[in-house]
């Protein structure tokens, strides 16, 4: 399931690396929970509607934001938290929340991404090497990450995930969260396998740190 959140215009300019505001608001609304872990069965999209300038990003007409989760109860908890406390960040407030049920997908679906896709490889570097869209190993690690999330959810579906290498406008983006810089890929992905696995990916996102606003799928 996915919730679409409408926010009022900002009164303070947002920094370019505003993603920690999103995760902070998410955890404020969820309150005490068990989702503060390293395998997130949810994904947090980036804000739409911004007008960047030299110092940051403004949202003169407000912003559109979405959060998705395999666990519908988590999203109901977020809705309840947002209704009780609609303040978010930089003067923006929740003005509306709409619920979208998980769509039906076939066994092969191409998704655009809301936030860049982060992939870390830990075999030779304990801090993690960042793999980008043009790395031939990226599909293996995208697939393994989704399979690990499926197992955590108690599901057993065949799946594979890869970047759409035919996309000519793929690029990378450096995102800093908690003073840690992460190089990630802005590139559509292709999810193949059982339709239920594709639905699962739409909810939980792809790659690492989907709970920190990486890898949410449109």
XYZ file of N, CA and C in Angstrom:
654
model
N 0.846 -1.186 0.000
C 0.000 0.000 0.000
C 0.885 1.241 0.000
N 0.347 2.325 -0.501
C 1.085 3.583 -0.577
C 0.197 4.719 -0.117
N 0.780 5.658 0.607
C 0.046 6.870 0.951
C 0.713 8.059 0.268
N -0.119 8.922 -0.297
C 0.332 10.135 -0.951
C -0.006 11.308 -0.041
N 1.021 12.052 0.335
C 0.885 13.128 1.310
C 1.096 14.468 0.622
N 0.129 15.366 0.762
C 0.263 16.727 0.238
C 0.727 17.637 1.366
N 1.753 18.443 1.094
C 2.312 19.367 2.082
C 2.104 20.799 1.631
N 1.911 21.683 2.577
C 1.751 23.106 2.289
C 3.094 23.716 1.874
N 3.097 24.910 1.286
C 4.372 25.559 0.916
C 5.285 25.744 2.123
N 6.576 25.717 1.874
C 7.548 25.912 2.949
C 7.664 27.380 3.329
N 8.051 27.617 4.563
C 8.336 28.985 5.017
C 9.830 29.201 5.208
N 10.593 28.125 5.226
C 12.055 28.183 5.271
C 12.587 27.324 4.127
N 13.658 27.760 3.509
C 14.198 27.019 2.378
C 14.760 25.682 2.838
N 14.538 24.646 2.036
C 15.059 23.324 2.362
C 16.481 23.188 1.826
N 17.374 22.570 2.581
C 18.711 22.296 2.035
C 18.614 21.259 0.928
N 19.621 21.193 0.081
C 19.603 20.205 -0.994
C 19.580 18.784 -0.437
N 20.303 18.547 0.639
C 20.268 17.240 1.299
C 19.238 17.293 2.427
N 17.973 17.196 2.049
C 16.886 17.318 3.021
C 16.336 15.961 3.453
N 16.936 14.870 2.978
C 16.317 13.564 3.171
C 16.185 13.172 4.644
N 17.083 13.685 5.490
C 16.964 13.361 6.914
C 15.691 13.949 7.514
N 15.162 15.014 6.918
C 13.879 15.552 7.362
C 12.756 14.543 7.102
N 12.846 13.863 5.957
C 11.819 12.881 5.613
C 11.831 11.719 6.598
N 13.020 11.176 6.858
C 13.093 10.032 7.766
C 12.757 10.441 9.195
N 13.141 11.643 9.586
C 12.794 12.122 10.924
C 11.300 12.243 11.107
N 10.614 12.756 10.092
C 9.156 12.881 10.162
C 8.499 11.508 10.169
N 9.007 10.606 9.335
C 8.489 9.236 9.313
C 8.536 8.613 10.702
N 9.680 8.696 11.357
C 9.819 8.057 12.665
C 9.059 8.819 13.754
N 8.868 10.105 13.582
C 8.029 10.844 14.526
C 6.603 10.320 14.476
N 6.108 10.085 13.272
C 4.729 9.628 13.120
C 4.545 8.169 13.506
N 5.551 7.336 13.295
C 5.400 5.931 13.667
C 5.576 5.721 15.165
N 6.297 6.606 15.835
C 6.474 6.482 17.274
C 7.261 5.240 17.630
N 6.889 4.603 18.734
C 7.560 3.382 19.152
C 7.185 2.256 18.186
N 8.195 1.658 17.554
C 7.925 0.610 16.585
C 9.146 -0.281 16.451
N 9.008 -1.292 15.605
C 10.092 -2.248 15.400
C 10.701 -2.113 14.008
N 10.487 -0.971 13.340
C 10.986 -0.837 11.965
C 12.339 -0.140 11.913
N 12.941 0.174 13.058
C 14.255 0.821 13.073
C 15.336 -0.253 12.912
N 15.366 -0.897 11.761
C 16.333 -1.976 11.571
C 17.038 -1.800 10.237
N 17.888 -2.770 9.918
C 18.706 -2.617 8.719
C 18.048 -3.203 7.475
N 16.888 -3.817 7.607
C 16.152 -4.346 6.467
C 14.763 -3.716 6.482
N 14.575 -2.717 5.666
C 13.333 -1.940 5.696
C 12.325 -2.523 4.720
N 11.156 -2.901 5.220
C 10.082 -3.387 4.362
C 9.145 -2.235 4.010
N 9.737 -1.083 3.794
C 9.003 0.116 3.393
C 9.959 1.001 2.612
N 9.420 1.993 1.941
C 10.256 2.921 1.186
C 9.691 4.331 1.309
N 10.583 5.300 1.262
C 10.236 6.707 1.443
C 10.660 7.464 0.197
N 9.703 8.072 -0.495
C 10.007 8.830 -1.700
C 10.540 10.217 -1.394
N 11.073 10.875 -2.414
C 11.514 12.258 -2.299
C 10.352 13.199 -2.599
N 10.525 14.457 -2.269
C 9.480 15.453 -2.501
C 9.415 15.845 -3.977
N 8.208 16.016 -4.482
C 7.983 16.540 -5.822
C 7.418 17.953 -5.721
N 7.759 18.781 -6.716
C 7.203 20.135 -6.761
C 8.180 21.218 -6.366
N 9.458 20.884 -6.224
C 10.448 21.852 -5.752
C 10.997 22.742 -6.852
N 11.453 23.914 -6.433
C 12.099 24.877 -7.332
C 13.466 25.205 -6.742
N 14.529 24.550 -7.217
C 15.857 24.782 -6.630
C 16.429 26.132 -7.028
N 17.227 26.696 -6.128
C 18.006 27.894 -6.436
C 19.414 27.690 -5.895
N 20.176 28.731 -5.761
C 21.578 28.596 -5.360
C 21.742 28.131 -3.916
N 20.768 28.386 -3.078
C 20.922 28.098 -1.650
C 20.126 26.895 -1.168
N 19.207 26.383 -1.969
C 18.389 25.264 -1.520
C 17.191 25.067 -2.434
N 16.109 24.538 -1.850
C 14.917 24.220 -2.634
C 13.698 24.851 -1.979
N 12.892 25.525 -2.779
C 11.607 26.051 -2.332
C 10.475 25.224 -2.923
N 9.345 25.221 -2.230
C 8.143 24.551 -2.695
C 6.987 25.553 -2.625
N 6.971 26.500 -3.556
C 5.999 27.600 -3.479
C 4.548 27.156 -3.584
N 4.310 26.004 -4.201
C 2.947 25.478 -4.315
C 2.731 24.245 -3.451
N 3.621 24.049 -2.510
C 3.540 22.867 -1.684
C 4.288 21.705 -2.320
N 4.244 20.555 -1.674
C 5.000 19.387 -2.130
C 4.127 18.145 -2.106
N 4.462 17.214 -2.985
C 3.845 15.884 -2.997
C 4.883 14.886 -2.510
N 4.468 13.983 -1.642
C 5.377 13.027 -1.006
C 4.651 11.695 -0.884
N 5.370 10.589 -1.026
C 4.717 9.297 -0.803
C 5.590 8.398 0.057
N 4.898 7.527 0.787
C 5.528 6.484 1.599
C 4.810 5.181 1.282
N 5.564 4.119 1.056
C 4.984 2.813 0.735
C 5.452 1.780 1.744
N 4.628 0.756 1.940
C 5.007 -0.301 2.873
C 4.294 -1.589 2.532
N 4.983 -2.716 2.760
C 4.353 -4.014 2.637
C 3.372 -4.240 3.775
N 3.578 -3.547 4.873
C 2.737 -3.683 6.067
C 1.733 -2.538 6.089
N 0.483 -2.820 5.757
C -0.533 -1.767 5.732
C -0.725 -1.129 7.101
N -0.540 -1.903 8.157
C -0.748 -1.366 9.495
C 0.251 -0.254 9.810
N 1.478 -0.372 9.291
C 2.473 0.679 9.493
C 1.993 1.993 8.879
N 1.414 1.925 7.689
C 0.929 3.143 7.041
C -0.274 3.720 7.783
N -1.122 2.869 8.330
C -2.238 3.384 9.135
C -1.710 4.106 10.366
N -0.633 3.597 10.929
C 0.001 4.243 12.071
C 0.547 5.615 11.674
N 1.139 5.703 10.472
C 1.651 6.973 9.985
C 0.515 7.971 9.778
N -0.576 7.511 9.184
C -1.727 8.393 8.963
C -2.235 8.933 10.281
N -2.341 8.072 11.281
C -2.801 8.507 12.605
C -1.847 9.527 13.201
N -0.531 9.269 13.073
C 0.453 10.206 13.607
C 0.411 11.542 12.899
N 0.212 11.523 11.581
C 0.168 12.762 10.806
C -1.076 13.579 11.128
N -2.178 12.909 11.403
C -3.407 13.631 11.762
C -3.265 14.303 13.121
N -2.562 13.648 14.045
C -2.358 14.219 15.371
C -1.332 15.347 15.349
N -0.318 15.221 14.482
C 0.759 16.204 14.427
C 1.119 16.447 12.960
N 0.413 17.351 12.273
C 0.628 17.551 10.837
C 1.866 18.371 10.486
N 2.563 18.914 11.477
C 3.781 19.673 11.190
C 4.883 18.729 10.718
N 5.625 19.150 9.686
C 6.716 18.315 9.204
C 8.054 19.033 9.405
N 8.457 19.888 8.460
C 9.762 20.562 8.531
C 9.703 21.809 7.668
N 10.546 22.779 8.012
C 10.677 24.026 7.242
C 9.327 24.710 7.023
N 8.451 24.604 8.004
C 7.158 25.270 7.949
C 6.101 24.542 7.151
N 6.391 23.380 6.618
C 5.428 22.628 5.805
C 4.518 21.787 6.698
N 3.246 21.732 6.333
C 2.255 20.973 7.087
C 1.501 20.039 6.157
N 1.013 18.957 6.712
C 0.197 18.019 5.945
C -1.164 18.656 5.682
N -1.563 18.669 4.425
C -2.882 19.196 4.061
C -3.824 18.099 3.583
N -3.282 16.983 3.129
C -4.136 15.900 2.630
C -3.335 14.609 2.555
N -4.010 13.492 2.806
C -3.404 12.169 2.651
C -4.362 11.295 1.862
N -3.853 10.663 0.807
C -4.643 9.736 0.011
C -3.994 8.360 0.040
N -4.816 7.341 0.057
C -4.342 5.956 0.088
C -4.416 5.360 -1.307
N -3.351 4.674 -1.710
C -3.329 3.944 -2.983
C -3.035 2.479 -2.693
N -3.937 1.615 -3.095
C -3.701 0.187 -2.945
C -2.628 -0.270 -3.931
N -1.958 -1.346 -3.617
C -0.902 -1.863 -4.482
C -1.479 -2.283 -5.827
N -0.963 -1.750 -6.930
C -1.487 -2.132 -8.248
C -1.132 -3.576 -8.597
N -1.793 -4.076 -9.633
C -1.433 -5.373 -10.197
C -0.327 -5.163 -11.234
N 0.650 -6.046 -11.237
C 1.746 -5.982 -12.193
C 1.907 -7.338 -12.862
N 2.481 -7.317 -14.069
C 2.823 -8.590 -14.687
C 4.229 -8.994 -14.240
N 4.791 -9.994 -14.891
C 6.064 -10.544 -14.427
C 7.290 -9.756 -14.805
N 7.121 -8.658 -15.561
C 8.266 -7.816 -15.906
C 7.794 -6.371 -15.980
N 8.312 -5.528 -15.101
C 7.857 -4.141 -15.033
C 9.047 -3.211 -14.891
N 9.019 -2.144 -15.664
C 10.042 -1.102 -15.573
C 9.505 0.014 -14.689
N 10.300 0.405 -13.714
C 9.908 1.450 -12.777
C 10.858 2.639 -12.862
N 10.311 3.841 -12.862
C 11.122 5.016 -12.586
C 11.386 5.065 -11.086
N 12.372 5.844 -10.678
C 12.714 5.924 -9.259
C 12.414 7.323 -8.729
N 11.990 7.382 -7.477
C 11.761 8.672 -6.828
C 13.068 9.232 -6.286
N 13.760 8.418 -5.499
C 15.089 8.781 -5.016
C 16.124 7.886 -5.659
N 17.392 8.269 -5.651
C 18.436 7.456 -6.277
C 18.584 6.102 -5.596
N 19.055 5.137 -6.365
C 19.202 3.759 -5.884
C 20.614 3.581 -5.333
N 20.692 3.156 -4.081
C 21.974 2.969 -3.405
C 22.302 1.481 -3.329
N 23.510 1.120 -3.759
C 23.979 -0.264 -3.656
C 25.351 -0.245 -2.994
N 25.491 -1.035 -1.952
C 26.780 -1.168 -1.280
C 27.254 -2.620 -1.358
N 28.533 -2.776 -1.654
C 29.168 -4.095 -1.683
C 30.189 -4.148 -0.561
N 30.056 -5.128 0.339
C 30.872 -5.155 1.557
C 31.979 -6.214 1.539
N 32.112 -6.971 0.465
C 33.060 -8.083 0.490
C 34.494 -7.661 0.778
N 34.939 -6.562 0.172
C 36.331 -6.142 0.323
C 36.494 -4.851 1.114
N 35.386 -4.201 1.434
C 35.434 -2.936 2.153
C 34.363 -2.939 3.238
N 34.764 -2.958 4.515
C 33.759 -3.017 5.589
C 32.829 -1.813 5.607
N 33.251 -0.695 5.002
C 32.385 0.477 4.930
C 31.468 0.434 3.710
N 31.733 -0.479 2.797
C 30.890 -0.650 1.624
C 31.352 0.148 0.418
N 31.588 -0.555 -0.688
C 31.846 0.107 -1.963
C 30.515 0.403 -2.638
N 30.387 1.601 -3.199
C 29.152 1.993 -3.860
C 29.174 1.522 -5.317
N 28.196 0.726 -5.701
C 28.075 0.255 -7.072
C 27.049 1.118 -7.806
N 27.365 1.515 -9.023
C 26.503 2.428 -9.768
C 25.825 1.704 -10.932
N 24.965 2.418 -11.636
C 24.126 1.805 -12.665
C 24.917 1.129 -13.773
N 26.150 1.595 -14.021
C 26.944 1.031 -15.113
C 27.879 -0.082 -14.646
N 27.767 -0.488 -13.392
C 28.595 -1.574 -12.874
C 27.931 -2.908 -13.178
N 28.632 -3.851 -13.818
C 28.004 -5.126 -14.184
C 27.556 -5.959 -12.990
N 28.039 -5.654 -11.793
C 27.630 -6.396 -10.605
C 26.374 -5.835 -9.957
N 25.910 -4.666 -10.407
C 24.815 -3.987 -9.720
C 23.539 -4.829 -9.682
N 23.220 -5.514 -10.782
C 22.006 -6.317 -10.815
C 22.022 -7.447 -9.806
N 23.180 -8.066 -9.622
C 23.284 -9.155 -8.645
C 22.943 -8.650 -7.245
N 23.504 -7.512 -6.861
C 23.278 -7.012 -5.506
C 21.878 -6.430 -5.329
N 21.322 -5.842 -6.388
C 19.924 -5.409 -6.318
C 19.004 -6.605 -6.090
N 19.266 -7.680 -6.808
C 18.439 -8.878 -6.681
C 18.577 -9.507 -5.307
N 19.810 -9.626 -4.822
C 20.034 -10.238 -3.513
C 19.363 -9.438 -2.403
N 19.378 -8.123 -2.516
C 18.749 -7.290 -1.494
C 17.243 -7.496 -1.476
N 16.618 -7.553 -2.650
C 15.175 -7.777 -2.693
C 14.826 -9.171 -2.181
N 15.628 -10.173 -2.524
C 15.369 -11.530 -2.038
C 15.456 -11.592 -0.511
N 16.427 -10.860 0.046
C 16.566 -10.841 1.509
C 15.333 -10.212 2.169
N 14.783 -9.189 1.531
C 13.581 -8.568 2.080
C 12.371 -9.497 1.949
N 12.296 -10.206 0.834
C 11.212 -11.181 0.677
C 11.258 -12.233 1.780
N 12.452 -12.749 2.066
C 12.588 -13.743 3.121
C 12.207 -13.168 4.479
N 12.586 -11.927 4.728
C 12.236 -11.296 6.004
C 10.717 -11.176 6.154
N 10.037 -10.963 5.028
C 8.583 -10.852 5.051
C 7.899 -12.216 5.033
N 8.685 -13.298 4.994
C 8.121 -14.632 4.979
C 7.585 -15.042 3.625
N 8.132 -14.464 2.550
C 7.656 -14.739 1.203
C 8.722 -15.491 0.419
N 8.282 -16.290 -0.536
C 9.198 -17.079 -1.353
C 8.798 -16.909 -2.813
N 9.280 -15.848 -3.445
C 8.943 -15.554 -4.831
C 10.225 -15.390 -5.643
N 10.180 -15.862 -6.866
C 11.297 -15.658 -7.773
C 11.327 -14.207 -8.237
N 12.542 -13.636 -8.336
C 12.645 -12.250 -8.772
C 14.056 -11.943 -9.237
N 14.175 -10.901 -10.025
C 15.473 -10.324 -10.360
C 15.271 -8.834 -10.560
N 16.302 -8.068 -10.271
C 16.252 -6.612 -10.397
C 17.497 -6.161 -11.142
N 17.327 -5.229 -12.074
C 18.469 -4.698 -12.808
C 18.174 -3.266 -13.220
N 19.216 -2.497 -13.467
C 19.030 -1.168 -14.021
C 18.657 -1.279 -15.498
N 17.870 -0.316 -15.970
C 17.546 -0.245 -17.385
C 18.730 0.389 -18.105
N 19.580 -0.449 -18.661
C 20.817 0.050 -19.273
C 20.563 0.777 -20.591
N 19.334 0.708 -21.118
C 19.023 1.437 -22.348
C 18.654 2.886 -22.087
N 18.510 3.240 -20.826
C 18.113 4.599 -20.463
C 19.301 5.546 -20.640
N 19.159 6.521 -21.521
C 20.297 7.368 -21.905
C 20.576 8.507 -20.930
N 19.650 8.777 -20.016
C 19.820 9.910 -19.114
C 20.202 9.491 -17.698
N 20.672 8.273 -17.553
C 21.096 7.809 -16.233
C 22.235 8.676 -15.710
N 22.226 8.935 -14.412
C 23.258 9.746 -13.790
C 23.431 9.319 -12.339
N 24.448 9.828 -11.714
C 24.655 9.546 -10.296
C 24.408 10.809 -9.485
N 24.156 10.587 -8.214
C 23.899 11.715 -7.317
C 24.558 11.433 -5.979
N 25.244 12.435 -5.440
C 25.872 12.312 -4.125
C 24.910 12.862 -3.071
N 24.530 12.010 -2.138
C 23.579 12.378 -1.095
C 24.256 12.213 0.257
N 24.191 13.240 1.068
C 24.818 13.194 2.391
C 23.734 13.055 3.458
N 23.839 11.990 4.257
C 22.922 11.753 5.367
C 23.750 11.491 6.609
N 23.490 12.275 7.657
C 24.259 12.161 8.904
C 25.761 12.269 8.641
N 26.124 13.225 7.782
C 27.519 13.517 7.436
C 28.212 12.367 6.710
N 27.434 11.419 6.188
C 27.991 10.326 5.399
C 27.557 10.528 3.951
N 28.521 10.601 3.046
C 28.215 10.810 1.637
C 27.981 9.468 0.950
N 26.919 9.407 0.169
C 26.550 8.191 -0.537
C 26.379 8.501 -2.020
N 27.076 7.788 -2.868
C 26.942 7.951 -4.312
C 25.932 6.907 -4.811
N 24.828 7.388 -5.384
C 23.746 6.508 -5.808
C 23.324 6.850 -7.230
N 22.453 6.013 -7.807
C 22.125 6.092 -9.231
C 20.693 6.531 -9.470
N 20.534 7.543 -10.323
C 19.221 7.940 -10.804
C 19.012 7.262 -12.154
N 18.369 6.107 -12.115
C 18.195 5.307 -13.323
C 17.010 4.371 -13.096
N 16.120 4.220 -14.065
C 15.008 3.274 -13.907
C 15.516 1.855 -13.687
N 14.667 1.046 -13.060
C 15.011 -0.353 -12.821
C 13.946 -1.257 -13.440
N 14.340 -2.474 -13.722
C 13.428 -3.491 -14.251
C 13.347 -4.613 -13.226
N 12.128 -4.915 -12.790
C 11.899 -5.997 -11.839
C 11.181 -7.117 -12.587
N 11.730 -8.323 -12.519
C 11.163 -9.479 -13.193
C 10.946 -10.600 -12.191
N 9.972 -11.471 -12.488
C 9.714 -12.619 -11.634
C 8.239 -12.798 -11.391
N 7.910 -13.403 -10.266
C 6.510 -13.591 -9.908
C 5.836 -12.228 -9.749
N 4.594 -12.069 -10.233
C 3.901 -10.790 -10.063
C 3.851 -10.317 -8.612
N 3.753 -11.244 -7.667
C 3.719 -10.853 -6.259
C 5.049 -10.246 -5.824
N 6.148 -10.702 -6.416
C 7.456 -10.124 -6.100
C 7.557 -8.711 -6.660
N 6.972 -8.479 -7.826
C 6.978 -7.137 -8.411
C 6.159 -6.189 -7.546
N 5.022 -6.648 -7.071
C 4.203 -5.832 -6.162
C 4.978 -5.520 -4.882
N 5.669 -6.508 -4.383
C 6.468 -6.330 -3.174
C 7.530 -5.255 -3.393
N 8.213 -5.308 -4.543
C 9.250 -4.317 -4.841
C 8.674 -2.912 -4.926
N 7.489 -2.779 -5.504
C 6.837 -1.461 -5.597
C 6.631 -0.860 -4.206
N 6.386 -1.707 -3.227
C 6.157 -1.229 -1.872
C 7.445 -0.970 -1.100
N 8.411 -1.864 -1.212
C 9.593 -1.768 -0.342
C 10.766 -1.050 -0.998
N 10.690 -0.808 -2.330
C 11.799 -0.161 -3.016
C 12.905 -1.145 -3.353
N 13.981 -0.638 -3.947
C 15.101 -1.492 -4.347
C 16.412 -0.897 -3.824
N 17.390 -1.769 -3.665
C 18.687 -1.327 -3.170
C 18.713 -1.202 -1.662
N 19.784 -0.604 -1.174
C 19.955 -0.423 0.262
C 19.309 0.876 0.740
N 18.996 0.906 2.042
C 18.568 2.122 2.742
C 17.282 2.729 2.169
N 16.328 1.878 1.784
C 15.048 2.419 1.324
C 14.321 3.143 2.457
N 14.641 2.792 3.698
C 14.065 3.498 4.833
C 14.708 4.842 5.088
N 15.771 5.157 4.331
C 16.425 6.463 4.417
C 16.245 7.260 3.120
N 15.163 6.943 2.393
C 14.748 7.677 1.198
C 15.610 7.389 -0.031
N 16.149 6.175 -0.116
C 16.791 5.721 -1.339
C 15.909 4.655 -1.995
N 15.869 4.659 -3.330
C 15.332 3.528 -4.069
C 13.832 3.336 -4.078
N 13.031 4.347 -3.726
C 11.576 4.212 -3.830
C 11.180 4.213 -5.311
N 10.191 3.371 -5.650
C 9.796 3.174 -7.046
C 8.492 3.911 -7.364
N 8.418 4.454 -8.574
C 7.197 5.114 -9.026
C 6.341 4.141 -9.837
